[in-house]
Short mmCIF file of C-alpha atoms in Angstrom, two decimals:
data_model
loop_
_atom_site.label_atom_id
_atom_site.label_comp_id
_atom_site.label_asym_id
_atom_site.label_seq_id
_atom_site.Cartn_x
_atom_site.Cartn_y
_atom_site.Cartn_z
CA MET P 1 101.20 66.99 43.39
CA LYS P 2 104.83 66.95 42.32
CA VAL P 3 105.85 64.49 39.66
CA ARG P 4 109.32 64.00 38.28
CA PHE P 5 110.24 61.41 35.70
CA LYS P 6 113.87 60.40 36.03
CA SER P 7 116.37 58.42 34.05
CA TYR P 8 119.85 57.53 35.17
CA THR P 9 121.63 60.22 33.23
CA ASN P 10 118.93 62.89 32.99
CA THR P 11 116.16 64.22 35.15
CA PHE P 12 113.51 65.13 32.64
CA CYS P 13 111.34 68.12 33.39
CA ILE P 14 109.37 70.71 31.50
CA LEU P 15 107.41 73.71 32.66
CA ASN P 16 107.02 75.14 36.11
CA LYS P 17 103.95 76.53 37.76
CA ASN P 18 105.98 79.30 39.33
CA ASP P 19 107.50 80.25 35.97
CA SER P 20 104.32 80.19 33.91
CA ASN P 21 101.89 81.30 36.67
CA MET P 22 99.58 78.50 35.71
CA SER P 23 99.18 74.79 36.23
CA VAL P 24 100.37 73.18 33.03
CA ARG P 25 99.60 69.61 32.16
CA VAL P 26 101.87 68.42 29.40
CA ILE P 27 102.44 65.39 27.29
CA LEU P 28 105.60 63.90 28.72
CA ARG P 29 106.04 61.21 26.17
CA LEU P 30 104.37 60.08 22.95
CA LEU P 31 106.02 56.88 21.84
CA LYS P 32 104.32 54.14 19.88
CA SER P 33 100.94 55.69 20.75
CA LYS P 34 101.69 55.50 24.49
CA TYR P 35 101.57 58.77 26.42
CA ILE P 36 101.83 59.92 29.99
CA LEU P 37 100.29 63.10 31.37
CA ILE P 38 101.98 64.73 34.32
CA GLU P 39 101.73 67.95 36.24
CA ASP P 40 105.06 69.43 37.26
CA THR P 41 105.08 72.12 39.91
CA GLU P 42 108.74 71.69 40.79
CA ARG P 43 110.67 74.85 41.48
CA SER P 44 112.99 75.78 38.60
CA SER P 45 116.71 75.40 39.10
CA LYS P 46 119.39 77.51 37.56
CA LEU P 47 120.45 74.58 35.37
CA TYR P 48 117.41 74.70 33.13
CA ARG P 49 115.93 78.18 33.44
CA GLU P 50 117.81 79.22 30.32
CA LEU P 51 115.76 76.76 28.28
CA ILE P 52 112.30 76.37 29.80
CA CYS P 53 111.23 80.02 29.61
CA ARG P 54 110.02 79.81 26.04
CA LEU P 55 106.55 81.12 25.25
CA LYS P 56 106.33 79.01 22.13
CA PHE P 57 106.47 75.83 24.15
CA LEU P 58 103.86 77.13 26.58
CA PHE P 59 101.62 78.11 23.70
CA SER P 60 101.96 74.83 21.82
CA ILE P 61 101.49 72.73 24.94
CA GLN P 62 98.33 74.60 25.91
CA ILE P 63 96.89 74.14 22.41
CA LEU P 64 97.79 70.47 22.49
CA LEU P 65 96.12 70.10 25.88
CA ILE P 66 92.95 71.78 24.67
CA SER P 67 92.89 69.39 21.76
CA ILE P 68 93.24 66.44 24.11
CA VAL P 69 90.54 67.68 26.46
CA LYS P 70 88.09 68.22 23.62
CA PHE P 71 89.15 65.01 21.87
CA THR P 72 89.54 67.04 18.68
CA ARG P 73 91.25 64.99 16.02
CA ILE P 74 93.57 63.59 18.65
CA ASP P 75 93.53 60.16 17.04
CA ARG P 76 95.05 61.58 13.89
CA ILE P 77 97.73 63.34 15.92
CA PHE P 78 98.64 60.10 17.71
CA MET P 79 98.82 58.27 14.41
CA ASN P 80 101.31 60.80 13.10
CA PHE P 81 103.28 60.78 16.35
CA LYS P 82 103.98 57.09 15.84
CA LYS P 83 106.75 58.12 13.50
CA TYR P 84 108.61 60.12 16.15
CA TYR P 85 110.23 59.88 19.52
CA VAL P 86 108.34 62.89 20.75
CA ILE P 87 110.02 63.81 23.99
CA ILE P 88 109.15 67.43 24.51
CA ILE P 89 110.79 67.60 27.89
CA ILE P 90 114.22 66.81 26.49
CA THR P 91 114.34 70.37 25.22
CA CYS P 92 115.06 71.69 28.67
CA PHE P 93 117.92 69.24 29.25
CA CYS P 94 117.88 69.76 32.98
CA PHE P 95 120.81 67.69 34.16
CA LYS P 96 120.27 67.15 37.87
CA ALA P 97 123.28 66.57 40.05
CA GLN P 98 122.56 63.06 41.21
CA ALA P 99 122.15 61.88 37.64
CA GLN P 100 125.37 63.21 36.20
CA ASP P 101 127.72 60.39 37.06
CA PRO P 102 127.07 56.71 36.45
CA ILE P 103 127.63 54.68 39.61
CA PHE P 104 128.40 50.99 39.34
CA SER P 105 127.10 48.57 41.94
CA GLN P 106 130.38 46.65 41.65
CA TYR P 107 132.60 49.66 42.30
CA PHE P 108 134.30 47.84 45.18
CA MET P 109 135.49 45.20 42.69
CA VAL P 110 136.70 47.90 40.28
CA PRO P 111 137.25 50.84 42.66
CA GLU P 112 138.93 52.95 39.97
CA THR P 113 135.40 53.94 38.95
CA LEU P 114 135.24 55.99 42.17
CA ASN P 115 138.78 57.10 42.89
CA PRO P 116 141.90 57.33 40.68
CA ALA P 117 144.03 56.54 43.75
CA PHE P 118 143.12 52.87 43.26
CA SER P 119 145.22 52.73 40.09
CA GLY P 120 147.79 50.01 40.72
CA PHE P 121 146.13 49.18 44.03
CA GLU P 122 146.44 45.44 43.52
CA GLN P 123 150.17 45.87 42.80
CA ALA P 124 149.70 44.06 39.52
CA THR P 125 148.60 44.51 35.95
CA TYR P 126 144.90 43.95 35.42
CA PHE P 127 142.32 44.96 32.87
CA GLY P 128 138.70 44.21 32.15
CA VAL P 129 135.24 45.35 31.16
CA MET P 130 131.94 46.08 32.90
CA HIS P 131 128.43 46.29 31.51
CA ARG P 132 125.42 47.81 33.25
CA THR P 133 121.80 47.76 32.06
CA GLN P 134 119.22 49.81 33.90
CA TRP P 135 115.45 49.31 33.57
CA PRO P 136 115.62 46.90 30.59
CA TYR P 137 111.84 46.71 30.15
CA LEU P 138 111.18 50.45 30.22
CA ASP P 139 111.40 52.84 27.29
CA LEU P 140 114.10 54.65 29.26
CA GLN P 141 116.60 51.77 29.26
CA VAL P 142 120.15 52.95 29.92
CA ASP P 143 123.21 50.91 28.93
CA THR P 144 126.64 51.70 30.37
CA ASN P 145 129.91 50.09 29.30
CA TYR P 146 133.25 50.53 31.03
CA ALA P 147 136.70 49.26 30.02
CA PHE P 148 139.82 49.73 32.13
CA PHE P 149 143.54 48.97 32.33
CA ASN P 150 145.77 49.41 35.38
CA THR P 151 149.35 48.53 36.16
CA TRP P 152 151.85 48.92 38.95
CA LEU P 153 155.44 50.16 38.66
CA GLU P 154 157.58 49.55 41.72
CA ASN P 155 160.14 52.20 42.65
CA ALA P 156 162.24 51.16 45.65
CA LYS P 157 160.05 51.72 48.74
CA ASP P 158 157.43 53.59 46.78
CA GLY P 159 155.53 52.81 43.61
CA ILE P 160 153.46 54.25 40.81
CA GLY P 161 150.03 53.25 39.62
CA VAL P 162 149.04 54.07 36.05
CA GLY P 163 145.75 53.37 34.35
CA PHE P 164 143.23 54.48 31.79
CA SER P 165 139.56 53.81 31.20
CA PHE P 166 136.77 54.24 28.68
CA LEU P 167 133.17 54.95 29.63
CA ASN P 168 130.21 54.92 27.27
CA GLN P 169 126.63 55.47 28.41
CA ARG P 170 123.60 55.53 26.15
CA GLU P 171 119.89 56.12 26.68
CA ASN P 172 118.16 53.94 24.12
CA SER P 173 114.95 55.94 23.92
CA THR P 174 116.52 59.36 23.36
CA SER P 175 119.84 58.42 21.71
CA TYR P 176 121.54 60.58 24.34
CA ASN P 177 125.15 59.38 24.62
CA HIS P 178 128.02 60.14 26.99
CA PHE P 179 131.54 58.94 26.16
CA GLN P 180 134.59 59.68 28.27
CA PHE P 181 138.26 58.70 28.29
CA ASN P 182 140.26 59.04 31.53
CA GLY P 183 143.93 58.68 32.37
CA ASN P 184 144.97 58.01 35.98
CA PHE P 185 148.24 58.52 37.82
CA ALA P 186 148.75 57.49 41.45
CA TYR P 187 151.91 57.77 43.53
CA ILE P 188 152.30 55.27 46.35
CA VAL P 189 154.26 56.44 49.39
CA GLY P 190 155.28 53.96 52.06
CA LEU P 191 154.60 55.18 55.61
CA ASN P 192 155.30 53.65 59.01
CA ASN P 193 153.62 50.54 60.42
CA ASP P 194 152.67 49.09 57.01
CA TRP P 195 150.59 52.13 56.07
CA TYR P 196 150.62 53.53 52.54
CA PHE P 197 149.47 56.88 51.19
CA ARG P 198 148.26 57.05 47.58
CA PRO P 199 147.55 60.54 46.19
CA ALA P 200 146.29 60.55 42.61
CA ILE P 201 145.00 62.68 39.78
CA GLU P 202 142.80 61.88 36.81
CA VAL P 203 142.46 63.81 33.57
CA GLY P 204 139.65 63.00 31.18
CA TYR P 205 138.01 64.15 28.01
CA GLY P 206 134.25 63.70 27.73
CA MET P 207 131.79 63.96 24.87
CA LYS P 208 128.02 64.20 25.08
CA SER P 209 125.72 63.92 22.11
CA PHE P 210 122.02 64.21 21.43
CA ASN P 211 120.18 64.25 18.12
CA PHE P 212 117.93 67.29 18.33
CA ARG P 213 116.23 66.20 15.12
CA ASN P 214 114.34 63.67 17.25
CA LEU P 215 112.51 66.54 18.94
CA VAL P 216 109.14 67.82 17.83
CA LEU P 217 108.95 71.57 18.42
CA SER P 218 105.95 73.87 18.59
CA ASP P 219 105.94 75.02 14.97
CA GLN P 220 105.86 71.43 13.72
CA ILE P 221 102.49 70.62 15.32
CA ASN P 222 99.42 71.37 13.22
CA ILE P 223 96.41 70.77 15.43
CA ASN P 224 93.80 71.59 12.79
CA ALA P 225 95.23 69.21 10.21
CA GLY P 226 96.27 66.61 12.75
CA THR P 227 99.78 66.44 11.29
CA VAL P 228 103.37 66.89 12.40
CA ASN P 229 105.83 68.53 10.02
CA ALA P 230 109.20 66.91 9.51
CA THR P 231 111.30 70.06 10.07
CA SER P 232 111.24 73.09 12.35
CA ALA P 233 112.22 76.71 11.78
CA ASP P 234 112.66 77.37 15.48
CA PRO P 235 116.17 78.72 16.23
CA PHE P 236 116.27 76.40 19.23
CA ALA P 237 116.95 73.46 16.93
CA SER P 238 119.39 75.30 14.67
CA ASN P 239 121.43 76.79 17.53
CA ALA P 240 121.76 73.59 19.51
CA ASN P 241 124.91 71.53 19.14
CA ASN P 242 124.40 67.82 18.65
CA ASN P 243 127.84 67.14 20.15
CA ILE P 244 129.86 68.81 22.89
CA GLY P 245 133.27 68.07 24.39
CA PHE P 246 134.85 68.99 27.70
CA ILE P 247 137.95 68.38 29.81
CA ASP P 248 137.44 66.88 33.25
CA PHE P 249 139.74 66.78 36.30
CA THR P 250 139.59 64.54 39.36
CA ALA P 251 141.77 64.25 42.47
CA GLY P 252 141.76 61.63 45.18
CA PHE P 253 143.74 59.78 47.81
CA VAL P 254 143.71 56.51 49.74
CA PHE P 255 145.32 55.46 53.02
CA ASP P 256 145.65 51.69 53.26
CA LYS P 257 147.24 49.10 55.49
CA LYS P 258 147.68 45.41 54.80
CA ASN P 259 148.65 43.37 57.85
CA ARG P 260 150.25 40.19 56.57
CA ALA P 261 150.50 38.78 60.10
CA ASN P 262 146.76 38.54 60.77
CA GLY P 263 145.46 38.87 57.20
CA THR P 264 143.48 42.07 57.75
CA ASP P 265 143.24 44.80 55.14
CA LEU P 266 141.99 48.34 55.75
CA TRP P 267 141.69 51.34 53.46
CA LEU P 268 140.15 54.80 53.70
CA GLY P 269 139.84 57.16 50.77
CA ALA P 270 138.18 60.19 49.24
CA ALA P 271 137.90 61.74 45.79
CA ILE P 272 136.57 64.91 44.19
CA LYS P 273 135.40 64.69 40.59
CA HIS P 274 134.78 67.56 38.15
CA LEU P 275 137.12 69.95 39.96
CA ASN P 276 136.94 72.36 37.03
CA GLN P 277 133.13 72.05 36.76
CA PRO P 278 133.09 71.72 32.96
CA ASN P 279 130.31 73.37 31.00
CA ILE P 280 128.00 70.70 29.55
CA SER P 281 125.51 73.01 27.83
CA PHE P 282 124.55 72.10 24.27
CA PHE P 283 124.39 75.81 23.37
CA ASP P 284 127.35 78.00 22.47
CA ASN P 285 126.35 80.71 24.93
CA GLY P 286 124.87 78.35 27.51
CA ASN P 287 126.33 77.75 30.93
CA VAL P 288 125.49 74.45 32.64
CA PRO P 289 128.41 73.62 34.96
CA LEU P 290 128.73 70.00 35.95
CA ASP P 291 128.33 69.74 39.72
CA ILE P 292 131.31 68.55 41.74
CA PHE P 293 131.04 64.92 42.81
CA TYR P 294 132.34 64.07 46.31
CA THR P 295 132.90 60.56 47.58
CA ILE P 296 134.29 59.14 50.83
CA HIS P 297 134.79 55.39 51.15
CA ALA P 298 136.15 52.79 53.54
CA ASN P 299 136.77 49.05 53.44
CA TYR P 300 137.81 46.50 56.04
CA LYS P 301 138.66 42.88 55.30
CA PHE P 302 139.35 40.27 57.96
CA PRO P 303 139.77 36.49 57.80
CA TYR P 304 137.53 33.90 59.33
CA TYR P 305 137.58 30.11 59.24
CA ASP P 306 140.64 29.04 57.26
CA TYR P 307 140.88 30.78 53.86
CA ASN P 308 137.62 32.70 54.00
CA ASP P 309 137.33 36.47 54.36
CA MET P 310 134.63 38.93 55.34
CA ILE P 311 134.63 42.36 53.69
CA LEU P 312 132.72 45.34 55.10
CA SER P 313 132.54 48.50 53.03
CA ALA P 314 130.85 51.89 53.06
CA ASN P 315 130.69 54.63 50.47
CA TYR P 316 129.18 58.11 50.76
CA MET P 317 128.59 60.19 47.61
CA GLN P 318 127.23 63.67 47.09
CA GLN P 319 126.66 65.75 43.98
CA GLY P 320 124.77 69.00 44.24
CA ALA P 321 121.81 68.63 46.59
CA TYR P 322 121.66 64.86 46.27
CA ASN P 323 123.56 62.26 48.23
CA ARG P 324 123.79 58.52 48.62
CA LEU P 325 125.19 56.17 51.24
CA ASP P 326 125.99 52.55 50.44
CA LEU P 327 126.63 49.91 53.10
CA ALA P 328 127.82 46.49 51.97
CA ALA P 329 128.99 43.16 53.34
CA THR P 330 130.70 40.50 51.22
CA ALA P 331 131.83 37.02 52.15
CA LYS P 332 134.76 35.54 50.25
CA LEU P 333 134.57 31.77 50.40
CA SER P 334 137.89 30.70 48.93
CA LYS P 335 137.39 31.82 45.29
CA LEU P 336 133.68 32.65 45.58
CA PHE P 337 132.24 36.07 46.48
CA ILE P 338 128.72 36.52 47.86
CA GLY P 339 127.54 39.91 49.03
CA ALA P 340 124.71 42.37 49.55
CA MET P 341 124.53 46.16 49.55
CA ALA P 342 121.96 48.58 50.95
CA VAL P 343 121.65 51.78 48.90
CA THR P 344 120.22 54.67 50.91
CA ASN P 345 119.21 58.26 50.25
CA PRO P 346 119.96 60.19 53.47
CA ALA P 347 118.88 63.56 52.05
CA LYS P 348 115.35 62.43 51.07
CA ASN P 349 115.02 65.49 48.84
CA SER P 350 111.26 65.24 48.44
CA GLY P 351 108.34 64.04 50.51
CA ASN P 352 108.02 60.92 48.37
CA SER P 353 111.69 59.95 48.71
CA HIS P 354 112.67 56.67 50.34
CA LEU P 355 115.55 56.20 52.74
CA LEU P 356 116.28 52.74 51.34
CA THR P 357 116.19 52.92 47.54
CA SER P 358 117.52 49.50 46.55
CA VAL P 359 119.10 46.29 47.79
CA ASN P 360 121.87 44.96 45.57
CA ALA P 361 122.96 41.33 45.47
CA LEU P 362 126.40 40.27 44.22
CA VAL P 363 128.04 37.00 43.29
CA GLY P 364 131.60 36.72 42.02
CA LEU P 365 134.13 34.04 41.16
CA GLU P 366 137.90 33.96 40.70
CA PHE P 367 139.08 31.26 38.32
CA GLU P 368 142.78 31.10 37.50
CA ARG P 369 143.53 34.69 36.45
CA LEU P 370 139.95 35.67 35.73
CA ARG P 371 137.53 37.38 38.08
CA PHE P 372 133.83 37.34 37.19
CA GLY P 373 131.14 39.42 38.84
CA PHE P 374 127.36 39.63 38.54
CA SER P 375 125.09 41.93 40.52
CA TYR P 376 121.39 42.69 40.50
CA ASP P 377 119.72 45.72 42.07
CA PHE P 378 116.27 45.22 43.57
CA ASN P 379 114.39 48.50 43.61
CA THR P 380 112.57 49.22 46.88
CA SER P 381 110.90 52.52 45.96
CA ASN P 382 107.52 52.88 44.29
CA ILE P 383 108.93 53.62 40.85
CA GLY P 384 107.07 50.56 39.63
CA ARG P 385 108.07 47.44 37.76
CA THR P 386 111.40 48.23 36.13
CA ASP P 387 112.97 44.76 36.27
CA GLY P 388 115.85 46.21 38.21
CA ILE P 389 119.43 46.83 37.21
CA TYR P 390 122.07 44.25 36.47
CA GLU P 391 125.81 44.39 35.96
CA LEU P 392 128.41 42.04 34.55
CA SER P 393 132.17 42.38 35.01
CA ILE P 394 135.22 40.44 33.83
CA THR P 395 138.75 41.21 35.02
CA TYR P 396 142.00 39.58 33.95
CA LEU P 397 144.59 39.49 36.74
CA ALA P 398 148.32 39.36 36.03
CA ASP P 399 151.47 39.65 38.12
CA CYS P 400 153.54 42.75 38.70
CA LEU P 401 155.27 43.85 35.50
CA VAL P 402 158.10 45.85 37.08
CA CYS P 403 158.91 44.65 40.60
CA ARG P 404 162.41 44.94 42.03
CA SER P 405 161.69 42.89 45.14
CA PRO P 406 160.89 39.19 44.58
CA THR P 407 158.50 39.30 47.55
CA ASN P 408 156.38 41.85 45.70
CA ASN P 409 156.18 39.87 42.47
CA GLU P 410 152.69 38.76 43.34
CA ARG P 411 149.46 40.66 43.04
CA ARG P 412 147.77 41.97 46.14
CA LYS P 413 145.10 39.48 47.18
#
């Protein structure tokens, strides 16, 4: 039986049957006297082989298992473990591809999260914030905050979109944190028949941090005494960096057409993130390249019944061996948005994978110059009761700051 325990930013794993030539049952988590036993026979990937092949961990885990099986002073061990977030599997830090990049359910309301070519897309100045909470009633709650600013600079027939954003993601149980600042630049080229081409680049600087002092390593566990020492002499802890930094590059483009005669709006775009595949290893000599993130997206808006609009959108994403396809429909009733999205997993990487992983509901409202959004993701897989994922967004909409043509001195609706 294969078991993997995933969070949004990490895929936690530990030992492998093929690596250790034995079936290893390990303590996945000891937190507030709650523990989960799993058996992991997943095949090792190159991203974590440099860390999991440690005999000390095998030895300590086997001893700990024997103690559990024989019920030898295990109560005293649990009592001491209350003081720690004992997450042995964090030591391998196996960052799977599909978990590298946070994906917002409301990306079509703030598309800059997917593609830098959307900088200045509304031909206006706008800024705002987004908040995402995943699995609020699990120990693995993940909070993601995003702040952005975009503006449009008109230049005769063409234009320039400029923006920047801040991303901060934190796993509450592990104190793992990812912060990134990005700067976007998009050049808008007017084509024939109301078509526009928007090539763009994005340059970012990211920082990841993890407090390795939260780990309990093999030499800290004293089975006979039923105690856990506060410090470790293992070079794993001393050689690991609590903070790392990296430079990140993204490129993208969008073709779009707005037909003012019939009120339709169409755009097609694609982006490639992590072009330079930055090294995100916490070790000086480690090499864990961040997988390239590909995304292709399309959107079509058409009017119906007076001032109402229907918006159909699709977005395909792939990172490493994992992919995702989102299909959404949103009705805009004057100033009110109501929509639904189906999140699918076409690859179905394991036998237990589901094609439909979640159904996301959205409601939004434009009031004066403010746009509010709320979405909730209903999980459809058998991950259990996680109380879903919710997002909140607030955007302030302004007019064009630098527009030479009076007809353009209004934001794109």
